[in-house]
């Protein structure tokens, strides 16, 4: 289920009068790209077009439309220079539309589709690091699934906006995951870590496969992989330890923060690459 920040239905159900602000065009260095949008009501906003003075001006303009009772506003073009207190150097064209029933339905469908297309990240292990990692990742545009074989640990998590999966066979979760998923393995059992990680590496289509561990654990896993699975070449796709080695602090929150940036980078870059590949194929067949 989406978290509160994604709940466009709740936002719209509580507000009758709303203006859609959309980036119609963007040139040069700009906070957001063309197509970015936000909703403005008298009391609050939903989404963002990049913040800063640009967004402040857009909100002010939208609320003037609401106060004046006008249906739509004219597009405005804003240079992002010293005159508005920003130094991006680009230019943004903004459009303003008051929401009617059809536009409300279109935006709800748009948000639902965006959420459905988010990259999946499976976090195996609901212990201290797993729970902290799920919390860190929950802020990103990702679909987070926290997986564990232990009901007590899984039910104890209080991370908002994520899914949980209780299973006796976590390797089956790996097999059933969609292409392009990310897998982060940090269970309470090294043998279970090895089993899940080997399953994830064997897929060949994962955006990220990471396992918590030390140099010794990594070397042991490599030997196990060669002996038990017979595919040592897939080892090179493994990230271990998760979060890198630049920071030596082993507190769960630190590991989770470092790993979250690493995972999100891989997941979103993979999605961006796949989206570009799909667009290229469409152009070839057009």
Short mmCIF file of C-alpha atoms in Angstrom, two decimals:
data_model
loop_
_atom_site.label_atom_id
_atom_site.label_comp_id
_atom_site.label_asym_id
_atom_site.label_seq_id
_atom_site.Cartn_x
_atom_site.Cartn_y
_atom_site.Cartn_z
CA UNK A 1 0.00 0.00 0.00
CA UNK A 2 1.25 3.53 -0.70
CA UNK A 3 2.27 5.66 2.25
CA UNK A 4 0.50 8.88 3.20
CA UNK A 5 2.69 11.05 1.00
CA UNK A 6 1.40 9.09 -2.03
CA UNK A 7 -2.26 9.22 -1.04
CA UNK A 8 -3.64 11.51 -3.70
CA UNK A 9 -7.17 10.22 -3.05
CA UNK A 10 -7.09 11.47 0.52
CA UNK A 11 -5.74 14.84 -0.62
CA UNK A 12 -8.45 15.28 -3.26
CA UNK A 13 -11.31 13.95 -1.13
CA UNK A 14 -10.57 16.58 1.50
CA UNK A 15 -10.34 19.50 -0.94
CA UNK A 16 -12.89 20.69 -3.45
CA UNK A 17 -10.84 23.47 -5.05
CA UNK A 18 -7.40 22.49 -6.37
CA UNK A 19 -5.08 23.80 -9.09
CA UNK A 20 -2.71 21.60 -11.07
CA UNK A 21 0.69 23.22 -11.64
CA UNK A 22 2.70 21.50 -14.37
CA UNK A 23 6.14 22.09 -15.82
CA UNK A 24 5.25 22.49 -19.50
CA UNK A 25 8.82 23.10 -20.68
CA UNK A 26 12.26 23.24 -19.11
CA UNK A 27 15.48 24.43 -20.69
CA UNK A 28 18.95 24.71 -19.25
CA UNK A 29 19.55 23.86 -15.60
CA UNK A 30 16.21 23.48 -13.80
CA UNK A 31 15.01 21.88 -10.52
CA UNK A 32 12.64 19.47 -12.31
CA UNK A 33 12.05 18.22 -15.81
CA UNK A 34 9.13 18.88 -18.17
CA UNK A 35 6.11 16.87 -17.03
CA UNK A 36 6.74 17.35 -13.31
CA UNK A 37 3.64 18.54 -11.48
CA UNK A 38 2.11 19.42 -8.15
CA UNK A 39 -1.34 20.19 -6.75
CA UNK A 40 -2.09 23.38 -4.86
CA UNK A 41 -4.99 23.94 -2.49
CA UNK A 42 -5.59 26.85 -0.16
CA UNK A 43 -4.28 24.98 2.89
CA UNK A 44 -1.57 22.65 1.52
CA UNK A 45 0.15 21.12 -1.52
CA UNK A 46 0.66 17.65 -2.99
CA UNK A 47 3.90 16.86 -4.83
CA UNK A 48 6.60 19.29 -5.92
CA UNK A 49 8.04 21.02 -8.98
CA UNK A 50 11.42 21.45 -7.33
CA UNK A 51 11.03 23.75 -4.34
CA UNK A 52 12.77 27.07 -3.87
CA UNK A 53 11.60 30.43 -5.13
CA UNK A 54 10.21 28.88 -8.33
CA UNK A 55 7.79 26.70 -6.38
CA UNK A 56 6.93 29.55 -4.00
CA UNK A 57 5.94 31.73 -6.95
CA UNK A 58 3.93 28.89 -8.51
CA UNK A 59 2.00 28.25 -5.29
CA UNK A 60 1.29 31.96 -4.89
CA UNK A 61 0.05 32.20 -8.49
CA UNK A 62 -2.15 29.09 -8.11
CA UNK A 63 -3.72 30.37 -4.88
CA UNK A 64 -4.54 33.68 -6.52
CA UNK A 65 -6.45 31.72 -9.17
CA UNK A 66 -8.31 29.86 -6.43
CA UNK A 67 -9.18 33.06 -4.59
CA UNK A 68 -10.35 34.72 -7.79
CA UNK A 69 -12.45 31.70 -8.73
CA UNK A 70 -10.89 31.41 -12.17
CA UNK A 71 -10.95 28.10 -14.02
CA UNK A 72 -7.46 28.14 -15.53
CA UNK A 73 -4.53 30.50 -15.60
CA UNK A 74 -2.23 31.51 -18.42
CA UNK A 75 1.10 29.76 -18.75
CA UNK A 76 3.98 31.68 -17.23
CA UNK A 77 7.67 31.51 -18.13
CA UNK A 78 10.15 32.02 -15.31
CA UNK A 79 13.91 32.59 -15.73
CA UNK A 80 15.85 30.93 -12.94
CA UNK A 81 18.31 33.70 -12.30
CA UNK A 82 19.26 36.28 -9.67
CA UNK A 83 16.02 38.24 -10.20
CA UNK A 84 14.07 35.52 -8.38
CA UNK A 85 16.83 34.48 -6.01
CA UNK A 86 17.83 31.28 -7.83
CA UNK A 87 21.05 30.52 -9.68
CA UNK A 88 20.10 27.50 -11.82
CA UNK A 89 20.36 29.54 -14.99
CA UNK A 90 17.59 27.76 -16.88
CA UNK A 91 14.03 28.68 -17.74
CA UNK A 92 10.77 26.96 -16.81
CA UNK A 93 7.32 27.31 -18.37
CA UNK A 94 4.48 26.53 -15.97
CA UNK A 95 0.86 25.72 -16.76
CA UNK A 96 -2.08 26.11 -14.35
CA UNK A 97 -5.36 24.20 -14.50
CA UNK A 98 -8.20 24.04 -12.03
CA UNK A 99 -9.18 20.42 -11.39
CA UNK A 100 -12.51 19.16 -12.68
CA UNK A 101 -13.85 15.65 -12.21
CA UNK A 102 -12.10 14.26 -15.30
CA UNK A 103 -8.72 15.75 -14.44
CA UNK A 104 -9.00 14.43 -10.89
CA UNK A 105 -9.60 10.92 -12.21
CA UNK A 106 -6.70 11.25 -14.66
CA UNK A 107 -4.28 12.29 -11.90
CA UNK A 108 -5.37 9.47 -9.60
CA UNK A 109 -4.77 6.99 -12.43
CA UNK A 110 -1.38 8.58 -13.12
CA UNK A 111 -0.25 8.24 -9.50
CA UNK A 112 -1.53 4.66 -9.29
CA UNK A 113 0.44 3.75 -12.42
CA UNK A 114 3.61 5.39 -11.11
CA UNK A 115 3.34 3.48 -7.84
CA UNK A 116 2.67 0.19 -9.65
CA UNK A 117 5.79 0.68 -11.79
CA UNK A 118 8.14 1.37 -8.91
CA UNK A 119 11.15 -0.95 -8.64
CA UNK A 120 10.77 -3.74 -6.08
CA UNK A 121 13.28 -4.01 -3.25
CA UNK A 122 13.19 -7.17 -1.13
CA UNK A 123 14.83 -6.88 2.27
CA UNK A 124 15.44 -10.34 3.77
CA UNK A 125 15.69 -10.18 7.54
CA UNK A 126 13.58 -8.08 9.91
CA UNK A 127 16.30 -7.68 12.53
CA UNK A 128 17.90 -4.41 13.58
CA UNK A 129 19.59 -3.65 10.25
CA UNK A 130 16.70 -4.92 8.14
CA UNK A 131 14.18 -2.80 10.00
CA UNK A 132 16.42 0.28 9.79
CA UNK A 133 17.03 -0.33 6.09
CA UNK A 134 13.30 -0.69 5.37
CA UNK A 135 12.75 2.61 7.18
CA UNK A 136 15.45 4.39 5.17
CA UNK A 137 14.18 3.00 1.85
CA UNK A 138 10.54 3.79 2.67
CA UNK A 139 11.20 7.45 1.83
CA UNK A 140 12.23 6.60 -1.74
CA UNK A 141 9.95 5.92 -4.76
CA UNK A 142 10.41 2.17 -4.36
CA UNK A 143 8.19 -0.76 -3.44
CA UNK A 144 9.70 -2.25 -0.30
CA UNK A 145 8.98 -5.82 0.84
CA UNK A 146 10.40 -6.91 4.20
CA UNK A 147 10.74 -10.71 4.29
CA UNK A 148 11.40 -13.01 7.25
CA UNK A 149 10.84 -16.57 8.40
CA UNK A 150 10.11 -15.36 11.97
CA UNK A 151 6.65 -14.06 12.71
CA UNK A 152 7.55 -12.20 15.92
CA UNK A 153 10.32 -10.12 14.32
CA UNK A 154 8.26 -9.36 11.24
CA UNK A 155 5.19 -8.30 13.21
CA UNK A 156 7.32 -6.00 15.38
CA UNK A 157 8.25 -3.69 12.50
CA UNK A 158 6.63 -0.27 12.51
CA UNK A 159 7.87 1.00 9.17
CA UNK A 160 5.06 2.85 7.34
CA UNK A 161 4.20 2.29 3.69
CA UNK A 162 5.96 -1.06 3.15
CA UNK A 163 4.83 -4.64 2.67
CA UNK A 164 5.78 -7.57 4.86
CA UNK A 165 6.08 -11.22 3.86
CA UNK A 166 6.20 -14.12 6.31
CA UNK A 167 7.48 -17.27 4.62
CA UNK A 168 9.24 -20.51 5.47
CA UNK A 169 10.93 -20.49 2.04
CA UNK A 170 12.35 -17.04 1.28
CA UNK A 171 14.12 -18.38 -1.82
CA UNK A 172 10.67 -18.75 -3.41
CA UNK A 173 10.10 -15.03 -2.93
CA UNK A 174 13.26 -14.44 -4.97
CA UNK A 175 12.04 -16.71 -7.75
CA UNK A 176 8.64 -15.01 -7.92
CA UNK A 177 9.98 -11.43 -7.90
CA UNK A 178 9.61 -9.35 -11.08
CA UNK A 179 12.57 -8.66 -13.34
CA UNK A 180 14.70 -5.74 -12.26
CA UNK A 181 14.10 -6.30 -8.55
CA UNK A 182 16.72 -5.63 -5.89
CA UNK A 183 17.56 -8.14 -3.16
CA UNK A 184 19.22 -7.27 0.14
CA UNK A 185 20.08 -10.23 2.34
CA UNK A 186 20.70 -9.79 6.07
CA UNK A 187 19.00 -12.59 7.95
CA UNK A 188 19.87 -14.12 11.31
CA UNK A 189 21.43 -17.22 9.70
CA UNK A 190 24.51 -17.38 7.42
CA UNK A 191 23.31 -20.53 5.69
CA UNK A 192 20.00 -18.85 4.91
CA UNK A 193 21.86 -15.77 3.66
CA UNK A 194 23.86 -17.96 1.29
CA UNK A 195 20.76 -19.73 -0.03
CA UNK A 196 18.83 -16.51 -0.72
CA UNK A 197 21.83 -14.71 -2.21
CA UNK A 198 22.68 -17.57 -4.55
CA UNK A 199 19.07 -17.64 -5.74
CA UNK A 200 19.11 -13.90 -6.41
CA UNK A 201 22.44 -13.98 -8.25
CA UNK A 202 21.32 -16.91 -10.38
CA UNK A 203 18.43 -14.87 -11.83
CA UNK A 204 20.76 -12.63 -13.84
CA UNK A 205 18.18 -9.85 -14.12
CA UNK A 206 18.42 -8.27 -10.68
CA UNK A 207 19.17 -4.57 -10.37
CA UNK A 208 21.06 -5.20 -7.14
CA UNK A 209 22.06 -8.17 -4.98
CA UNK A 210 23.66 -7.35 -1.65
CA UNK A 211 24.55 -9.37 1.43
CA UNK A 212 25.60 -8.11 4.83
CA UNK A 213 28.90 -9.51 5.95
CA UNK A 214 32.64 -9.38 6.47
CA UNK A 215 35.61 -10.33 4.30
CA UNK A 216 35.55 -13.77 5.89
CA UNK A 217 31.85 -14.27 5.20
CA UNK A 218 32.29 -13.10 1.62
CA UNK A 219 35.16 -15.54 1.04
CA UNK A 220 33.20 -18.36 2.66
CA UNK A 221 30.21 -17.64 0.44
CA UNK A 222 32.39 -17.66 -2.67
CA UNK A 223 33.76 -21.10 -1.77
CA UNK A 224 30.26 -22.37 -0.97
CA UNK A 225 28.92 -20.98 -4.25
CA UNK A 226 31.59 -22.73 -6.29
CA UNK A 227 31.20 -26.00 -4.39
CA UNK A 228 27.42 -26.20 -3.99
CA UNK A 229 26.07 -24.25 -6.96
CA UNK A 230 28.87 -24.67 -9.45
CA UNK A 231 28.54 -21.16 -10.87
CA UNK A 232 31.38 -19.08 -9.44
CA UNK A 233 31.03 -16.51 -12.24
CA UNK A 234 27.84 -15.09 -10.73
CA UNK A 235 29.74 -14.10 -7.60
CA UNK A 236 31.04 -10.93 -9.27
CA UNK A 237 27.54 -9.42 -9.24
CA UNK A 238 27.38 -9.54 -5.44
CA UNK A 239 27.70 -6.43 -3.28
CA UNK A 240 29.18 -7.44 0.06
CA UNK A 241 29.26 -5.86 2.52
CA UNK A 242 26.22 -3.71 1.80
CA UNK A 243 26.88 -0.02 2.29
CA UNK A 244 30.56 -0.28 1.40
CA UNK A 245 33.63 -0.06 3.60
CA UNK A 246 34.40 3.66 3.62
CA UNK A 247 32.70 4.10 7.01
CA UNK A 248 33.69 1.67 9.75
CA UNK A 249 30.71 2.34 12.01
CA UNK A 250 28.63 -0.85 12.33
CA UNK A 251 25.56 0.59 14.03
CA UNK A 252 22.36 -0.56 12.23
CA UNK A 253 21.23 2.97 11.40
CA UNK A 254 24.60 3.80 9.82
CA UNK A 255 24.74 0.61 7.76
CA UNK A 256 21.12 1.15 6.67
CA UNK A 257 21.71 4.76 5.58
CA UNK A 258 24.77 3.89 3.52
CA UNK A 259 23.12 0.83 1.99
CA UNK A 260 19.90 2.69 1.16
CA UNK A 261 21.73 5.16 -1.08
CA UNK A 262 23.57 2.30 -2.79
CA UNK A 263 20.39 0.29 -3.38
CA UNK A 264 18.31 3.23 -4.55
CA UNK A 265 21.01 4.26 -7.03
CA UNK A 266 21.13 0.77 -8.56
CA UNK A 267 17.36 0.30 -8.61
CA UNK A 268 16.50 3.64 -10.19
CA UNK A 269 19.39 3.54 -12.68
CA UNK A 270 18.27 0.08 -13.76
CA UNK A 271 14.70 1.31 -14.19
CA UNK A 272 15.88 4.37 -16.13
CA UNK A 273 17.95 2.14 -18.40
CA UNK A 274 15.05 -0.21 -19.04
CA UNK A 275 12.69 2.69 -19.75
CA UNK A 276 15.15 4.11 -22.30
CA UNK A 277 15.53 0.68 -23.90
CA UNK A 278 11.75 0.39 -24.25
CA UNK A 279 11.57 3.83 -25.86
CA UNK A 280 14.31 2.89 -28.33
CA UNK A 281 12.44 -0.28 -29.30
CA UNK A 282 9.25 1.71 -29.85
CA UNK A 283 11.10 4.13 -32.13
CA UNK A 284 12.59 1.24 -34.11
CA UNK A 285 9.15 -0.29 -34.69
CA UNK A 286 7.40 3.00 -35.36
#
